Short mmCIF file of C-alpha atoms in Angstrom, two decimals:
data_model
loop_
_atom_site.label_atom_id
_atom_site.label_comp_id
_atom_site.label_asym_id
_atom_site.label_seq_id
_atom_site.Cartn_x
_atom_site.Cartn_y
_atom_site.Cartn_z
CA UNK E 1 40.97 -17.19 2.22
CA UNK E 2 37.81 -16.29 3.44
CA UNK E 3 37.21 -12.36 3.98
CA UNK E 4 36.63 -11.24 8.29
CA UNK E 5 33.53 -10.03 8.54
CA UNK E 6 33.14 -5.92 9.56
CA UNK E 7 32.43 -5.90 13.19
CA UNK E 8 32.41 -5.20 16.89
CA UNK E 9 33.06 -7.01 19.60
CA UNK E 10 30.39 -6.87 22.60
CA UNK E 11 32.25 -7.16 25.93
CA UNK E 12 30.32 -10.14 28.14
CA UNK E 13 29.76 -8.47 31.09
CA UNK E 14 28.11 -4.49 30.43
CA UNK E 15 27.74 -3.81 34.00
CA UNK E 16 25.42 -1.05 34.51
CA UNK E 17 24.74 -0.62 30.61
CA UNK E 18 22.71 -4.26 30.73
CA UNK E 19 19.98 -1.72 31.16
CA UNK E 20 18.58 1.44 29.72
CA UNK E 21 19.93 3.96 31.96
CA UNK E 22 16.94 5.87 31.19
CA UNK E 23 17.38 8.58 34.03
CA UNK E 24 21.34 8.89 32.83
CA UNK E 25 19.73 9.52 29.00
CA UNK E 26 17.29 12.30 30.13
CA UNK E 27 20.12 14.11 31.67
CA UNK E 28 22.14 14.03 29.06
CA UNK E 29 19.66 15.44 27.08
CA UNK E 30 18.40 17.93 29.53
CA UNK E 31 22.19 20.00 29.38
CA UNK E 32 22.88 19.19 25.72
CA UNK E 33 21.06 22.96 24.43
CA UNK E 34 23.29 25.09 27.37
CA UNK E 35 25.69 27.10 25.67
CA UNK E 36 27.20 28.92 28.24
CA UNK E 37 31.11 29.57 27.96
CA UNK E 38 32.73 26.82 29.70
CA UNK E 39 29.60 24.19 29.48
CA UNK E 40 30.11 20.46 28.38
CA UNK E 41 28.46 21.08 25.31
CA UNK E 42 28.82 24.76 24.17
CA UNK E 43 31.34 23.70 21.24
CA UNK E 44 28.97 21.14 19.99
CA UNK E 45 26.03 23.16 19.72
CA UNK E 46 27.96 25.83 18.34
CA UNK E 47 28.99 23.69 15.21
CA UNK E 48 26.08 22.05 15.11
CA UNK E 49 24.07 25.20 13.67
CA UNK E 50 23.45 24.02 10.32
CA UNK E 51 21.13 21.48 11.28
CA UNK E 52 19.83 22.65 14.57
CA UNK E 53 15.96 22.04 13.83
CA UNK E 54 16.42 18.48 13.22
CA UNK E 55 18.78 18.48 16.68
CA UNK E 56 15.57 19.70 18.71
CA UNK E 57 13.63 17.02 16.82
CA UNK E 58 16.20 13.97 17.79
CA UNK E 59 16.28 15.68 21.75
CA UNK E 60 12.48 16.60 22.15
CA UNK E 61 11.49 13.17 20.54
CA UNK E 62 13.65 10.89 22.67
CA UNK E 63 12.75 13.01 25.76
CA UNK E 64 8.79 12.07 24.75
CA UNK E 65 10.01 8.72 24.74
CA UNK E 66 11.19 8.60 28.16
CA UNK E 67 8.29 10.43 29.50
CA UNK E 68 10.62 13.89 30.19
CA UNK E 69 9.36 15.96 27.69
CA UNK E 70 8.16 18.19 30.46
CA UNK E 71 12.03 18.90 31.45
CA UNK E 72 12.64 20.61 28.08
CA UNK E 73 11.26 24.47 27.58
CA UNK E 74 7.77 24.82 25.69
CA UNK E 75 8.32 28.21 24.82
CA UNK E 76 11.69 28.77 23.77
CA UNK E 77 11.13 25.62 21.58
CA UNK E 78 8.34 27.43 19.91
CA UNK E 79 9.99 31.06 19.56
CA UNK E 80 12.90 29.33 17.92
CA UNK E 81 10.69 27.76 15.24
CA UNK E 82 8.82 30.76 14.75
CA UNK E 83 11.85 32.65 13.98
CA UNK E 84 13.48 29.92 11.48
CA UNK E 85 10.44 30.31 9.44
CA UNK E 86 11.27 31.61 5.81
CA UNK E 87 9.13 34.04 3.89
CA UNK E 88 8.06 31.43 0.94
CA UNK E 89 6.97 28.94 4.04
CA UNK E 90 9.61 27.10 4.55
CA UNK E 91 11.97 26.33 7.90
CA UNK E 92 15.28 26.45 8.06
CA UNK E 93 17.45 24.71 9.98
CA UNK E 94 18.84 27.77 12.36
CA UNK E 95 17.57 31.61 11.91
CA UNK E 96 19.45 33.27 8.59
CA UNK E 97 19.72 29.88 7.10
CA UNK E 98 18.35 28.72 3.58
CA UNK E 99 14.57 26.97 4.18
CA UNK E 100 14.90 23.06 3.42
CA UNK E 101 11.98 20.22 3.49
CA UNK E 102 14.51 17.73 6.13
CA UNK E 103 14.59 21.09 8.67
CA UNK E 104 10.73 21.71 8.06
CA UNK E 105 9.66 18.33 8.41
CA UNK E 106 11.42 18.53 11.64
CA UNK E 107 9.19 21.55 13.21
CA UNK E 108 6.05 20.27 12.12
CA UNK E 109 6.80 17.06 14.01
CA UNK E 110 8.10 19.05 16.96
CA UNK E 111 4.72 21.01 16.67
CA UNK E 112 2.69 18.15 16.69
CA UNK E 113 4.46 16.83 19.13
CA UNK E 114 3.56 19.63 21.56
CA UNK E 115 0.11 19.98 20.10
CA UNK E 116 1.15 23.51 18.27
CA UNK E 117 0.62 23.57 14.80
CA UNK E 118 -1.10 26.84 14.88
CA UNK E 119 2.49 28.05 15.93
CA UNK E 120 2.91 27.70 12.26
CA UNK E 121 1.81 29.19 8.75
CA UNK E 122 0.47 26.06 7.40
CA UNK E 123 -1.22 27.39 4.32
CA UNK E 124 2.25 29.29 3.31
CA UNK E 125 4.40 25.85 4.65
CA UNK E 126 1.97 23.59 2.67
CA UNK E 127 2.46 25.78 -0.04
CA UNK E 128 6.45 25.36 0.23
CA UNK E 129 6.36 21.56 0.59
CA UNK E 130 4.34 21.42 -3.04
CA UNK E 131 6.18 23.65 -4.66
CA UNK E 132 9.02 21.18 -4.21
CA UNK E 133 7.56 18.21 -6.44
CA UNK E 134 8.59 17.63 -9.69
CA UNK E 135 7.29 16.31 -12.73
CA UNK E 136 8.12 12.84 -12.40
CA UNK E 137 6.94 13.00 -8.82
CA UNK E 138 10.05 12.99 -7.14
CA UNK E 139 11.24 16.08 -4.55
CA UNK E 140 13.89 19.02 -4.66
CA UNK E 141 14.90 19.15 -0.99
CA UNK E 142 14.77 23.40 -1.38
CA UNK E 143 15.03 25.55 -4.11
CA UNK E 144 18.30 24.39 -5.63
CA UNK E 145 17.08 21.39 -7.22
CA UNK E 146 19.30 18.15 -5.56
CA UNK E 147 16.27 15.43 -5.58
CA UNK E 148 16.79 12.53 -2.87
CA UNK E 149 14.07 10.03 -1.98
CA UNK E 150 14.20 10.91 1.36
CA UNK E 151 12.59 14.40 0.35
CA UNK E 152 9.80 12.23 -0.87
CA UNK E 153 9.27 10.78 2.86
CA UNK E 154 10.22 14.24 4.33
CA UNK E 155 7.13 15.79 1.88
CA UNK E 156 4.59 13.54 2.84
CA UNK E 157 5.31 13.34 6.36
CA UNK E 158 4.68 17.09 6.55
CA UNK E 159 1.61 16.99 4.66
CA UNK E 160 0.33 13.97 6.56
CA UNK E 161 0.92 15.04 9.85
CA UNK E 162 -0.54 18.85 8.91
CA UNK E 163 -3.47 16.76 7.44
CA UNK E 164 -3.24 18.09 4.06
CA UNK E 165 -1.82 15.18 1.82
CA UNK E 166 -4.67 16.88 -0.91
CA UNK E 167 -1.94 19.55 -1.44
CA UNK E 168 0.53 16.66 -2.88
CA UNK E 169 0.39 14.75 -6.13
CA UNK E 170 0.63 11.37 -3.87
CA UNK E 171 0.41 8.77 -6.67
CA UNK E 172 2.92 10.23 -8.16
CA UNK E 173 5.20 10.94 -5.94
CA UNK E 174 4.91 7.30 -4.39
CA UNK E 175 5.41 5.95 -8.19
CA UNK E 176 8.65 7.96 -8.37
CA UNK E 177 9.85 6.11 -4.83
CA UNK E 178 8.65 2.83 -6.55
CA UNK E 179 11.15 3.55 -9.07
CA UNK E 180 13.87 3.74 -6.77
CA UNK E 181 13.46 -0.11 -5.92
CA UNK E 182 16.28 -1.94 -6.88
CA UNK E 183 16.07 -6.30 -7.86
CA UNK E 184 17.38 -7.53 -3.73
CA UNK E 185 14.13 -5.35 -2.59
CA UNK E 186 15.85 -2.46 -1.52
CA UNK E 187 15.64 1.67 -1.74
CA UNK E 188 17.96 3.82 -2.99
CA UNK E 189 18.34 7.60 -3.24
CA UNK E 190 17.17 8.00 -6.99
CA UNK E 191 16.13 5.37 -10.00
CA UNK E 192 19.04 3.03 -10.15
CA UNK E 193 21.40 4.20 -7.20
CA UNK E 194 22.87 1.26 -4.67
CA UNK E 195 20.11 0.21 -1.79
CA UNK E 196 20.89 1.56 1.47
CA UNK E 197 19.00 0.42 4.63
CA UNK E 198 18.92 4.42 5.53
CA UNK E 199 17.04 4.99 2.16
CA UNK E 200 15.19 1.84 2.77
CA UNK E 201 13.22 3.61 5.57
CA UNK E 202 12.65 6.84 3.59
CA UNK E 203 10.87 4.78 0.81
CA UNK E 204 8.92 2.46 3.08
CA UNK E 205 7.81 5.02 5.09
CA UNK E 206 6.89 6.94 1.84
CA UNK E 207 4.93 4.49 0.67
CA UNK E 208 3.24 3.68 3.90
CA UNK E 209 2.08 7.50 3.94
CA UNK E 210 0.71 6.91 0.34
CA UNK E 211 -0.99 3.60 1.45
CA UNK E 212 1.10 2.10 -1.56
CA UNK E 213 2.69 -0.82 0.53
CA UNK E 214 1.56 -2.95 -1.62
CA UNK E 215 3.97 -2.27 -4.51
CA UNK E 216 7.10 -3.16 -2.19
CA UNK E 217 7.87 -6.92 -2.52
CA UNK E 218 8.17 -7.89 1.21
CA UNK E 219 10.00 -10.92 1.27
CA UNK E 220 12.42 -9.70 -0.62
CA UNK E 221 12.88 -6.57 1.10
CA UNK E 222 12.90 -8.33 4.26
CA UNK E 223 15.31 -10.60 3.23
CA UNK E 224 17.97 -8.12 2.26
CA UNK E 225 17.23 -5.95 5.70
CA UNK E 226 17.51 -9.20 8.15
CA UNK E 227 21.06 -9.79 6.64
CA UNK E 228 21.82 -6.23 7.96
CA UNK E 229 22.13 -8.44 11.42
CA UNK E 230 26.08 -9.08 11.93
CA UNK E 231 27.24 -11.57 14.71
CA UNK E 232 27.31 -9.01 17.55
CA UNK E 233 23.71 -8.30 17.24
CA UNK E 234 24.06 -4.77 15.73
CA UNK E 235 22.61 -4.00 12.37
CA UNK E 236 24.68 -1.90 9.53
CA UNK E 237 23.60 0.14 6.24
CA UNK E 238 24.78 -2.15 3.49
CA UNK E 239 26.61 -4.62 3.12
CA UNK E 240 30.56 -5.07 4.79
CA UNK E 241 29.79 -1.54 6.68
CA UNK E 242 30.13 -1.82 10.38
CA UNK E 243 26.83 -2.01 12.99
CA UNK E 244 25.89 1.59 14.29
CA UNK E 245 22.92 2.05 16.21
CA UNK E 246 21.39 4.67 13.66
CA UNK E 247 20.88 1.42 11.46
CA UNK E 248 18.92 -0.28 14.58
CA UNK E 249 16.40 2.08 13.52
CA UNK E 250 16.70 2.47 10.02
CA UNK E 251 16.14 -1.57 9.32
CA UNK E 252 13.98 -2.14 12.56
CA UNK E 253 11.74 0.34 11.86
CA UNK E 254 11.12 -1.15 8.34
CA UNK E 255 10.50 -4.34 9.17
CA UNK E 256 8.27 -3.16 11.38
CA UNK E 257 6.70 -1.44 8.45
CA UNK E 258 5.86 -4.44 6.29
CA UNK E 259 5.54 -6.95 9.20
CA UNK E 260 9.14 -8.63 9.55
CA UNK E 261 10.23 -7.28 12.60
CA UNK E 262 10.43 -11.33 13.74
CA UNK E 263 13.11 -12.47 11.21
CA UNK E 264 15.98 -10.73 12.76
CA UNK E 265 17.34 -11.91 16.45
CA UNK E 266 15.81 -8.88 18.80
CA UNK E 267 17.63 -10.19 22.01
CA UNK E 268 21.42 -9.32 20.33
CA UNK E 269 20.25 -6.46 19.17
CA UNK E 270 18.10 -5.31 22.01
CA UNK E 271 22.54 -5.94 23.88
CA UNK E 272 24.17 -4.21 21.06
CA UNK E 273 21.86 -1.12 21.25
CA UNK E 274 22.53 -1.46 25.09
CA UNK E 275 26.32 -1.55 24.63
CA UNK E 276 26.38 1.52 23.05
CA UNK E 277 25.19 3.70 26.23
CA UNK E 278 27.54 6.02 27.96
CA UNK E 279 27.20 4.64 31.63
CA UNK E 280 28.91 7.86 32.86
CA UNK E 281 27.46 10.68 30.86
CA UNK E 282 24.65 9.26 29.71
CA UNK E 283 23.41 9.32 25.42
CA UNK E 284 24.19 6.59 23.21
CA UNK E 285 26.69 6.34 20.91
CA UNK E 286 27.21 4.50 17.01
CA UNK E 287 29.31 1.86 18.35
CA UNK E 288 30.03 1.13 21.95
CA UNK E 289 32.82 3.01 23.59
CA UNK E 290 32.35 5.97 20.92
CA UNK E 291 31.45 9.51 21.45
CA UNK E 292 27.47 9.77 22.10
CA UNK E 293 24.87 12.60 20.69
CA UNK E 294 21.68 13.28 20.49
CA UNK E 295 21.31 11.49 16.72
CA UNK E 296 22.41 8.34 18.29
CA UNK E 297 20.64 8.92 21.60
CA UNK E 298 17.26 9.13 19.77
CA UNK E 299 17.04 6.01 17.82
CA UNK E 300 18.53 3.90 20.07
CA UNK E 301 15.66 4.67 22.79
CA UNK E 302 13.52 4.35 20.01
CA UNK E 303 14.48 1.36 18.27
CA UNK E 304 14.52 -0.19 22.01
CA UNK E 305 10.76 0.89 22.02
CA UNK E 306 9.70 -1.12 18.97
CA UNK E 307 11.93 -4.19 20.39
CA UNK E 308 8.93 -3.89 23.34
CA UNK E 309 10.71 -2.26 26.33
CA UNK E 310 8.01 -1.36 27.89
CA UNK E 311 10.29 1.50 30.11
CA UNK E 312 9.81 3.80 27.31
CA UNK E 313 6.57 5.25 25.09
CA UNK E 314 5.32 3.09 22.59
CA UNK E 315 6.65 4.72 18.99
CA UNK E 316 5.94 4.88 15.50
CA UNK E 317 7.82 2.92 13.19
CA UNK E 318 6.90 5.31 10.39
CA UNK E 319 7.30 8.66 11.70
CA UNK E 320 9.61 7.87 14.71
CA UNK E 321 7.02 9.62 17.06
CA UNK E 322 5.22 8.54 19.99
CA UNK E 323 1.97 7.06 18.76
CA UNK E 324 0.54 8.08 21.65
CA UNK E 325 1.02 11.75 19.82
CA UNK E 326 0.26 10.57 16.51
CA UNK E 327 -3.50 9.23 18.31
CA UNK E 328 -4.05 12.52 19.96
CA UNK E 329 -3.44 14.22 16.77
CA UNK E 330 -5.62 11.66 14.83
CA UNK E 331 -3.10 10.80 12.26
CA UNK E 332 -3.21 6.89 11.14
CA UNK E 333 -0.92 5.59 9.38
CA UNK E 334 -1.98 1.31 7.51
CA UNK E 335 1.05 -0.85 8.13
CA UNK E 336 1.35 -4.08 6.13
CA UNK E 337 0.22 -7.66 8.17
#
């Protein structure tokens, strides 16, 4: 008997979800940081600590996206940053926490993205991110030693976007993520480990930062991330795992990468991402009629962007950035044809 495939069902009629409820999003955002007793989302920022840094990223990011960046404090962004940067260069994800290269990727994009590097001890930060690479190329994520591939994307984004990729072994480092291709095209977290569409993006983007595209084999790669598409539209991480919106970044965004962002069916995705919106509160969550956040809020605006809604900035497939930051900062990034 043939095996059901793992999936959701997309009602026929959304309603007011058929399209972006972009005001409804900003909103949502806009209240998500108040932590007064008694407010909707006090309890969720309060567990939410240990990766706070990347939190700001996902809510700053999408509110760039939907042209409400302005609604979001300058300055308290900035004196938080300040304060969660460690002594050997590093950021942490909250103040008091250990320094790690996902949390200080994070503030350099949310510098960049308000055009305030100089908020930051780049020599000492650039310092941090290199001290990180091993021998073989390959990334410690802090000082304890677990090495990921998605350190490798999270080290070269910093140096990229801080202009200072000279700090960096590159061809090494991008011959390490090389070695984490696997025979059906895809990534996986080291040499050997199971390919994972979330991994997937790390490498690509890796190896677009390193202007080494051409050592991915793009058919085959393409192949393996257009089966990701399930009959509701929605895209999932590997194979018999269940569509979440994260993944409508993870896979779009790489195909948009290495120029394959035509072989999957954008109009059922474009109605699963759509699905997944909270027409009352507002945020997007991993499946529809789930719990939103900001995670899922983020790359479903953005994956929406690189499907062409044109309601929304234009954003980097790469970086997951506006370009329209990444041109005013003068960062290019080659993308395959």
């Amino acid at each position: 008997m043939a095996k059901a495939v793992n999936d959701v069902t997309i009602p026929e009629d959304l309603g007011l979800r058929e399209n972006l409820l972009l005001d409804k999003h900003a909103d949502y955002l806009a209240t998500y940081g108040n932590t007064e007793e008694g407010s909707e989302h006090a309890y969720e920022y309060c567990v939410t600590e240990y990766l706070r840094m990347s939190g700001v990223y996902w809510g700053l990011t999408c509110m760039s996206l939907l042209g409400k960046l302005d609604r979001m404090n300058r300055d308290e962004v900035l004196t938080f940053i300040r304060k969660c940067q460690c002594a050997n260069g590093g950021i942490s994800a909250s103040p008091g926490h250990d320094p790690h290269l996902l949390y200080t990727l994070s503030a350099v994009q949310i510098c960049v993205l308000y055009d305030a590097v100089t908020e930051l001890d780049v020599d000492a930060m650039v310092q941090y991110v290199a001290s990180l690479q091993r021998g073989d190329g390959s990334f410690s994520g802090d000082e304890w030693g677990e090495v990921d591939s998605r350190f490798s994307f999270c080290a070269l984004a910093c140096v990229t976007l801080l202009h200072r990729q000279d700090a960096l072994d590159v061809r090494s480092a991008a011959d390490f993520v090389v070695r984490c291709m696997n025979f059906d095209g895809g990534f996986g977290v080291v040499p050997g480990s199971e390919s994972h569409s979330g991994q997937v993006f790390c490498c690509v983007g890796a190896l677009a930062l390193a202007n080494q595209l051409d050592c991915i084999d793009i058919d085959t790669l393409g192949w393996w991330l257009c089966e990701r598409q399930l009959p509701s539209g929605g895209l999932n991480g590997r194979p018999e795992k269940l569509p979440d919106v994260c993944y409508s970044w993870w896979v779009l965004s790489s195909l948009a990468v290495i120029g394959r962002l035509h072989w999957i069916d954008k109009a059922k995705l474009r109605r699963y991402i759509l699905a997944c919106q909270d027409d009352e509160t507002g945020g997007f969550a991993d499946r529809p009629g789930h719990m939103v956040d900001p995670f899922h809020t983020l790359f479903g605006v953005a994956s929406l962007s690189l499907l062409g809604d044109t309601t929304v900035e234009k954003v980097n497939p790469v970086l997951c950035m506006p370009q329209s930051t990444l041109d005013r900062a003068s960062i290019f990034i080659p993308l395959a044809s």
